Coordinates of C-alpha atoms and ligand atoms in Angstrom, one line a residue:
X1 CA 0.0 -0.2 0.2
X2 CA 1.1 3.6 -1.3
X3 CA 1.2 5.8 1.8
X4 CA 1.3 10.1 2.0
X5 CA 5.4 10.5 3.7
X6 CA 5.5 12.7 6.9
X7 CA 8.5 14.0 4.4
X8 CA 9.5 17.1 4.7
X9 CA 10.5 17.9 0.5
X10 CA 8.6 15.4 -0.9
X11 CA 11.2 13.7 -3.9
X12 CA 14.4 14.4 -1.9
X13 CA 16.4 11.3 -0.2
X14 CA 19.3 11.3 2.7
X15 CA 20.7 8.2 3.4
X16 CA 22.7 8.3 7.1
X17 CA 24.1 6.3 10.0
X18 CA 22.5 7.7 13.5
X19 CA 25.1 7.1 15.8
X20 CA 25.8 6.8 19.9
X21 CA 21.5 6.2 19.7
X22 CA 19.5 4.1 23.0
X23 CA 17.5 2.6 20.4
X24 CA 14.1 2.3 21.6
X25 CA 12.8 -0.3 18.4
X26 CA 9.6 -1.5 20.1
X27 CA 9.5 -4.6 17.2
X28 CA 7.1 -7.2 18.8
X29 CA 7.7 -9.8 20.7
X30 CA 11.9 -7.4 22.5
X31 CA 11.1 -7.0 25.5
X32 CA 11.9 -3.5 27.1
X33 CA 10.7 -1.9 25.0
X34 CA 13.5 -3.7 22.3
X35 CA 15.7 -1.1 24.0
X36 CA 19.3 -0.6 22.3
X37 CA 21.6 0.7 24.5
X38 CA 24.6 1.4 22.0
X39 CA 22.5 1.6 19.1
X40 CA 23.0 2.9 15.2
X41 CA 20.3 2.4 12.6
X42 CA 21.2 3.3 8.8
X43 CA 18.7 5.2 7.0
X44 CA 18.7 4.5 3.3
X45 CA 16.4 6.9 1.3
X46 CA 14.2 8.0 3.9
X47 CA 14.2 4.2 4.9
X48 CA 15.5 2.7 7.6
X49 CA 17.9 -0.4 6.1
X50 CA 20.0 -1.9 8.8
X51 CA 19.4 -1.5 13.3
X52 CA 20.9 -3.2 15.6
X53 CA 24.3 -2.9 17.7
X54 CA 27.2 0.2 16.8
X55 CA 29.4 -2.8 17.1
X56 CA 27.7 -4.9 14.8
X57 CA 27.3 -2.1 12.1
X58 CA 28.4 -4.3 9.1
X59 CA 31.3 -2.7 6.9
X60 CA 29.2 -1.9 4.0
X61 CA 28.3 1.5 5.9
X62 CA 31.7 2.6 7.5
X63 CA 32.3 5.3 4.9
X64 CA 28.3 6.6 5.2
X65 CA 28.0 9.5 6.8
X66 CA 27.7 9.6 10.6
X67 CA 25.2 11.2 12.5
X68 CA 24.7 10.7 16.4
X69 CA 22.5 11.2 18.4
X70 CA 24.5 12.3 22.0
X71 CA 23.6 8.8 23.6
X72 CA 19.6 10.4 23.6
X73 CA 16.5 7.7 23.2
X74 CA 15.7 7.2 20.3
X75 CA 12.2 5.8 18.9
X76 CA 10.4 5.9 16.3
X77 CA 8.0 8.4 15.4
X78 CA 4.7 8.8 17.8
X79 CA 0.8 7.3 15.7
X80 CA -2.5 9.9 17.8
X81 CA -4.8 7.0 16.5
X82 CA -7.5 8.7 17.6
X83 CA -8.5 12.1 17.5
X84 CA -11.3 13.8 16.5
X85 CA -9.3 17.5 15.5
X86 CA -11.7 19.3 12.8
X87 CA -14.5 21.4 15.2
X88 CA -15.7 24.4 15.3
X89 CA -17.4 25.7 18.6
X90 CA -15.7 24.9 22.7
X91 CA -17.5 23.3 24.7
X92 CA -16.5 25.0 28.7
X93 CA -20.1 26.0 29.8
X94 CA -20.5 21.7 29.3
X95 CA -17.6 21.5 31.2
X96 CA -19.2 24.5 34.1
X97 CA -21.6 22.1 34.1
X98 CA -19.7 19.0 34.2
X99 CA -18.4 21.0 37.5
X100 CA -22.1 21.4 38.8
X101 CA -22.7 17.5 38.9
X102 CA -24.0 17.2 35.5
X103 CA -23.5 14.0 33.4
X104 CA -21.7 13.8 29.9
X105 CA -25.5 12.0 29.0
X106 CA -27.8 14.4 30.4
X107 CA -26.1 17.0 29.2
X108 CA -26.2 14.9 25.8
X109 CA -29.4 14.3 25.8
X110 CA -30.1 18.1 26.2
X111 CA -29.0 18.8 23.5
X112 CA -25.1 19.7 24.4
X113 CA -22.7 17.2 24.1
X114 CA -21.6 16.3 20.0
X115 CA -25.1 17.9 18.5
X116 CA -23.8 21.3 20.3
X117 CA -20.5 20.9 18.3
X118 CA -22.3 20.2 15.4
X119 CA -24.1 23.3 14.7
X120 CA -21.1 25.3 15.8
X121 CA -19.4 23.1 12.5
X122 CA -22.2 23.4 10.6
X123 CA -22.2 27.5 10.5
X124 CA -18.3 27.7 10.5
X125 CA -16.3 28.6 7.1
X126 CA -13.7 26.4 5.6
X127 CA -11.0 28.6 5.9
X128 CA -11.4 27.6 9.7
X129 CA -12.2 24.8 10.3
X130 CA -8.7 24.1 8.4
X131 CA -6.6 26.6 10.7
X132 CA -8.3 25.7 13.8
X133 CA -7.5 21.8 13.1
X134 CA -3.9 22.7 11.6
X135 CA -2.6 25.0 14.5
X136 CA -4.3 22.4 17.2
X137 CA -2.2 19.7 14.8
X138 CA 1.2 21.5 14.8
X139 CA 1.0 21.4 18.8
X140 CA 1.1 17.5 18.3
X141 CA 4.2 17.8 15.7
X142 CA 6.0 20.0 18.6
X143 CA 5.9 16.7 20.3
X144 CA 7.3 14.3 18.3
X145 CA 4.1 12.5 16.6
X146 CA 4.9 11.9 13.0
X147 CA 0.9 10.8 11.9
X148 CA -2.5 11.9 12.9
X149 CA -5.7 10.3 12.4
X150 CA -8.8 12.3 12.2
X151 CA -12.9 12.1 12.6
X152 CA -15.5 13.6 10.7
X153 CA -18.8 13.3 12.6
X154 CA -19.9 17.3 13.6
X155 CA -21.1 17.3 10.5
X156 CA -23.8 14.7 10.0
X157 CA -25.3 15.5 6.7
X158 CA -23.7 14.7 3.8
X159 CA -22.4 18.3 2.9
X160 CA -20.4 19.0 6.3
X161 CA -19.1 15.6 6.9
X162 CA -17.9 15.9 3.4
X163 CA -16.3 19.2 4.9
X164 CA -14.4 17.6 7.2
X165 CA -12.7 15.1 5.0
X166 CA -11.9 17.5 3.1
X167 CA -10.2 20.5 6.1
X168 CA -8.9 17.1 7.4
X169 CA -6.7 16.7 4.2
X170 CA -5.7 20.1 4.3
X171 CA -4.0 19.5 7.7
X172 CA -1.7 17.3 5.4
X173 CA -0.7 19.9 3.5
X174 CA -1.1 23.1 5.5
X175 CA 1.4 20.8 8.6
X176 CA 4.6 19.5 6.6
X177 CA 6.2 16.5 8.9
X178 CA 2.2 15.4 9.6
X179 CA 0.4 12.2 7.9
X180 CA -2.3 12.4 7.9
X181 CA -5.1 9.7 7.6
X182 CA -8.6 10.1 7.9
X183 CA -12.0 8.6 9.1
X184 CA -15.5 9.2 8.4
X185 CA -17.4 9.5 11.5
X186 CA -20.3 10.2 10.5
X187 CA -22.5 7.4 12.6
X188 CA -21.1 9.7 15.7
X189 CA -25.2 10.7 17.2
X190 CA -28.4 11.0 15.7
X191 CA -28.1 14.5 14.1
X192 CA -31.6 16.6 15.0
X193 CA -33.0 16.2 11.4
X194 CA -33.6 12.3 11.7
X195 CA -34.8 12.4 15.6
X196 CA -36.2 9.2 16.0
X197 CA -35.4 7.7 12.7
X198 CA -31.8 6.3 13.8
X199 CA -32.4 3.9 10.9
X200 CA -33.5 6.1 8.1
X201 CA -29.8 8.3 8.4
X202 CA -27.5 5.0 9.0
X203 CA -29.3 4.6 5.2
X204 CA -28.7 7.5 4.8
X205 CA -24.5 7.2 5.3
X206 CA -24.3 4.1 3.2
X207 CA -25.5 5.3 0.2
X208 CA -24.9 8.9 0.1
X209 CA -22.3 10.0 2.3
X210 CA -19.6 7.4 2.8
X211 CA -20.2 6.8 -1.4
X212 CA -19.6 10.5 -1.8
X213 CA -16.3 10.3 0.3
X214 CA -14.9 7.6 -1.0
X215 CA -16.0 9.2 -5.1
X216 CA -13.4 12.4 -3.8
X217 CA -11.0 10.2 -2.3
X218 CA -11.4 12.2 1.2
X219 CA -11.5 8.9 3.8
X220 CA -9.0 5.4 4.6
X221 CA -11.4 3.9 7.6
X222 CA -14.5 4.5 8.8
X223 CA -15.6 4.1 12.4
X224 CA -18.9 4.3 14.6
X225 CA -20.1 5.4 17.6
X226 CA -22.2 2.5 19.2
X227 CA -23.5 3.4 22.7
X228 CA -26.9 4.5 23.7
X229 CA -26.8 7.1 23.5
X230 CA -25.7 6.8 19.7
X231 CA -26.2 3.6 17.3
X232 CA -27.0 0.3 18.2
X233 CA -24.9 -3.4 16.8
X234 CA -26.7 -3.8 14.1
X235 CA -26.5 -0.1 12.6
X236 CA -22.7 -0.3 13.3
X237 CA -22.9 -3.2 11.5
X238 CA -24.6 -1.7 8.7
X239 CA -21.8 0.8 8.3
X240 CA -19.1 -1.2 8.3
X241 CA -20.0 -4.0 6.2
X242 CA -20.6 -1.0 3.9
X243 CA -17.6 0.8 4.4
X244 CA -15.6 -2.8 3.8
X245 CA -17.7 -3.2 0.3
X246 CA -15.8 0.1 -0.4
X247 CA -12.4 -0.7 0.5
X248 CA -11.6 0.6 3.5
X249 CA -11.1 -0.6 7.0
X250 CA -12.8 0.5 10.5
X251 CA -13.1 1.0 13.8
X252 CA -15.5 1.3 16.5
X253 CA -16.0 3.6 19.3
X254 CA -16.9 0.3 22.0
X255 CA -18.2 0.3 25.3
X256 CA -17.2 3.4 26.3
X257 CA -21.0 4.2 28.8
X258 CA -22.1 0.8 28.8
X259 CA -21.4 -2.6 28.2
X260 CA -23.2 -3.2 24.5
X261 CA -21.0 -6.3 22.3
X262 CA -19.6 -3.7 19.9
X263 CA -15.5 -5.0 20.8
X264 CA -16.5 -8.1 20.1
X265 CA -19.0 -6.8 17.3
X266 CA -15.3 -5.4 15.8
X267 CA -13.7 -8.6 16.8
X268 CA -16.0 -10.5 14.3
X269 CA -16.4 -7.8 11.5
X270 CA -12.3 -7.6 11.5
X271 CA -11.8 -3.7 12.5
X272 CA -8.6 -3.2 12.9
X273 CA -9.2 -1.7 16.4
X274 CA -12.5 -0.8 18.9
X275 CA -11.7 2.0 21.5
X276 CA -12.4 3.4 24.8
X277 CA -13.2 0.2 25.9
X278 CA -13.9 0.9 29.6
X279 CA -16.9 -1.8 30.3
X280 CA -15.3 -4.3 27.6
X281 CA -16.2 -7.6 29.5
X282 CA -14.3 -11.1 29.5
X283 CA -15.6 -12.0 26.0
X284 CA -14.8 -9.0 24.3
X285 CA -11.4 -9.2 25.8
X286 CA -11.3 -12.8 23.9
X287 CA -12.9 -11.4 21.2
X288 CA -10.7 -9.5 20.4
X289 CA -7.8 -11.9 20.9
X290 CA -8.9 -13.8 18.6
X291 CA -9.4 -11.3 15.3
X292 CA -5.9 -9.1 16.9
X293 CA -8.1 -6.3 17.1
X294 CA -5.8 -3.1 19.2
X295 CA -7.5 -2.0 22.0
X296 CA -6.6 2.1 21.0
X297 CA -7.7 3.2 25.1
X298 CA -8.2 7.0 25.5
X299 CA -7.6 8.1 28.6
X300 CA -7.9 11.8 28.1
X301 CA -11.7 10.8 28.0
X302 CA -11.7 8.8 32.1
X303 CA -10.3 11.5 32.9
X304 CA -12.8 14.2 31.8
X305 CA -15.4 12.5 32.5
X306 CA -14.3 10.4 35.9
X307 CA -15.1 6.8 35.0
X308 CA -14.5 5.0 37.6
X309 CA -14.4 2.2 36.3
X310 CA -10.9 1.8 33.6
X311 CA -10.6 -0.2 30.8
X312 CA -9.7 -4.8 31.7
X313 CA -6.0 -3.7 31.3
X314 CA -4.9 -6.8 33.0
X315 CA -7.0 -9.0 31.2
X316 CA -6.0 -7.2 28.1
X317 CA -2.5 -8.0 28.7
X318 CA -2.9 -11.2 29.5
X319 CA -4.8 -12.0 26.8
X320 CA -2.4 -10.6 24.2
X321 CA -4.3 -7.7 23.2
X322 CA -2.5 -4.8 21.4
X323 CA -2.9 -1.7 23.3
X324 CA -2.1 2.0 21.5
X325 CA -2.9 5.2 23.1
X326 CA -4.2 8.1 22.3
X327 CA -5.6 11.7 22.9
X328 CA -9.1 10.9 22.0
X329 CA -8.8 15.1 21.4
X330 CA -12.3 16.7 20.8
X331 CA -14.2 19.9 22.3
X332 CA -16.0 18.3 24.5
X333 CA -14.9 14.8 26.2
X334 CA -11.5 15.0 25.8
X335 CA -9.9 18.5 25.0
X336 CA -6.6 16.6 25.3
X337 CA -3.4 18.2 23.0
X338 CA -0.7 16.2 23.9
X339 CA -0.2 12.4 23.4
X340 CA 2.6 12.9 25.7
X341 CA 0.2 13.4 28.4
X342 CA -2.0 10.8 26.8
X343 CA 0.7 7.9 27.7
X344 CA 1.4 9.2 31.5
X345 CA -2.6 9.2 31.8
X346 CA -2.6 5.4 30.6
X347 CA -0.1 5.1 32.9
X348 CA -0.6 6.7 36.2
X349 CA -5.3 6.1 35.5
X350 CA -5.0 2.4 33.6
X351 CA -1.8 1.0 34.9
X352 CA -0.1 1.3 31.8
X353 CA 3.6 0.3 31.9
X354 CA 5.9 2.8 30.6
X355 CA 6.9 0.4 27.9
X356 CA 3.2 -0.3 26.8
X357 CA 3.1 3.1 26.7
X358 CA 5.4 3.7 23.7
X359 CA 4.3 0.8 22.2
X360 CA 0.6 2.0 22.3
X361 CA 1.6 5.3 20.6
X362 CA 3.7 4.0 17.6
X363 CA 3.5 -0.2 17.2
X364 CA -0.4 -1.0 18.6
X365 CA -1.4 3.3 16.5
X366 CA 1.1 1.9 14.1
X367 CA -1.7 -1.3 13.5
X368 CA -4.9 0.9 14.6
X369 CA -4.3 2.7 11.1
X370 CA -3.5 -0.2 9.4
X371 CA 0.4 1.6 9.2
X372 CA 2.2 -0.9 11.0
X373 CA 3.7 -2.1 7.6
X374 CA 5.7 1.7 7.0
X375 CA 5.9 3.1 10.9
X376 CA 5.7 2.1 14.1
X377 CA 8.8 0.5 15.0
X378 CA 12.9 0.7 14.3
X379 CA 13.1 -2.2 12.1
X380 CA 14.5 -2.6 8.6
X381 CA 11.5 -2.0 5.5
X382 CA 10.3 1.2 8.3
X383 CA 9.8 4.6 6.6
X384 CA 12.5 6.7 8.9
X385 CA 10.5 8.3 10.7
X386 CA 12.6 8.7 13.9
X387 CA 13.1 10.6 16.8
X388 CA 15.9 11.2 19.7
X389 CA 13.9 12.3 22.8
X390 CA 16.4 14.8 25.4
X391 CA 16.4 12.0 27.8
X392 CA 18.7 8.7 28.3
X393 CA 14.9 5.7 29.3
X394 CA 11.4 5.2 27.5
X395 CA 10.0 5.7 31.3
X396 CA 10.8 9.4 31.1
X397 CA 8.4 10.2 28.4
X398 CA 4.8 8.8 30.4
X399 CA 6.7 9.9 34.0
X400 CA 6.8 13.5 33.6
X401 CA 2.8 15.1 33.5
X402 CA 3.9 18.3 31.2
X403 CA 7.2 20.0 31.0
X404 CA 8.5 18.1 27.8
X405 CA 11.1 19.4 26.0
X406 CA 10.7 18.8 21.9
X407 CA 12.7 15.7 20.1
X408 CA 14.6 16.4 17.4
X409 CA 13.6 14.6 14.1
X410 CA 15.0 13.1 11.5
X411 CA 14.9 15.4 9.1
X412 CA 17.3 14.8 5.7
X413 CA 19.5 13.1 7.6
X414 CA 19.8 15.5 10.1
X415 CA 18.6 16.5 13.2
X416 CA 15.6 18.8 13.2
X417 CA 13.5 19.9 16.5
X418 CA 10.0 19.5 16.2
X419 CA 9.6 23.1 17.8
X420 CA 11.1 24.1 14.4
X421 CA 8.7 22.3 12.1
X422 CA 6.1 23.1 14.2
X423 CA 7.1 27.0 14.1
X424 CA 7.1 26.1 10.1
X425 CA 3.8 27.7 7.9
X426 CA 1.7 28.9 10.8
X427 CA -0.1 32.4 11.5
Ligands
ZN1 ZN1 -13.7 9.2 20.0

């Protein structure tokens, strides 16, 4: 599969050997994040060609240009595999309501929640949507993220869902160094025009919105919010099957506020991931393990909604389910603009290990997006999307609550600060 490179100047190649690196390779099966303390990594034309101990570097690389990591921790660039970065308006008022005791479901049922953002997004200009989303994306780029997934789902009509996806595609063009994967989430909520007629809206998604998005090449994945305040299992199945017929991969927002069997549905239909999973039961864990469904954990929503039931991380770990961690950046349940903070929350609130948190924002996130053949680990054949942190240990990435200095990113055979990358082209 061809994917757009997140490279800064497409067409220009670079070949270099990075040495004096503490390499966190994150390759499957390796313990401790596959850490190589005295590592070296050979990059040819933007692809990783060799990884290992510096003393084992083959002689054929000895004449190559060297780039020292100066003993720093070197990892794959991070991947935020679940965001809602394109939206209009703010939901700070609902934050205040929740502080006064209202629940997320109560606010949603009284016309707030997702539908409040739908109104603000429908009335926003294209320029405003792109400008705001690109600004948010630069916050992620600054902290070492090279791939961001962006969902639609605040339009809930043909015109605005397509506008959101166009805005997401525009973010990739606007923000150099960032790859965007787009997800159609038209089945995010029942739009007011279809109140009480959810099945008719599902038909519109399958017969009009999805085909139009495919025809314009706006969509890479399809997602459904399966929940009592959104869509049920049979409605979710209709959307996912339509997506599969169109040749797209799928996900489900599953088991966030109640136990529904949506994760088992994701497994049965071959969706790449089930996301949230606070109320995932043993049968769902078993089904996901059997199908290889990625468990995408979203601690920002868990934190914001002050959930008291956490996803069953120990059961997922024992069953061998691959876990990913993402920001779920959205204006309501997770106004979280830092993937590193999501990693900290995944450890502190959900009890992931720091290695699991980093794996979840690299290899696991790549799998949730179907990009595992290209990115997510430091291994021969992968794209050389590599960052060097001003840190020594993997645990330091998740241990800090905030206050990270931006890492350096490998750009055409040199280190460039992600702070500088994020400032390029920004107004
Ligand atoms: Zn979400």
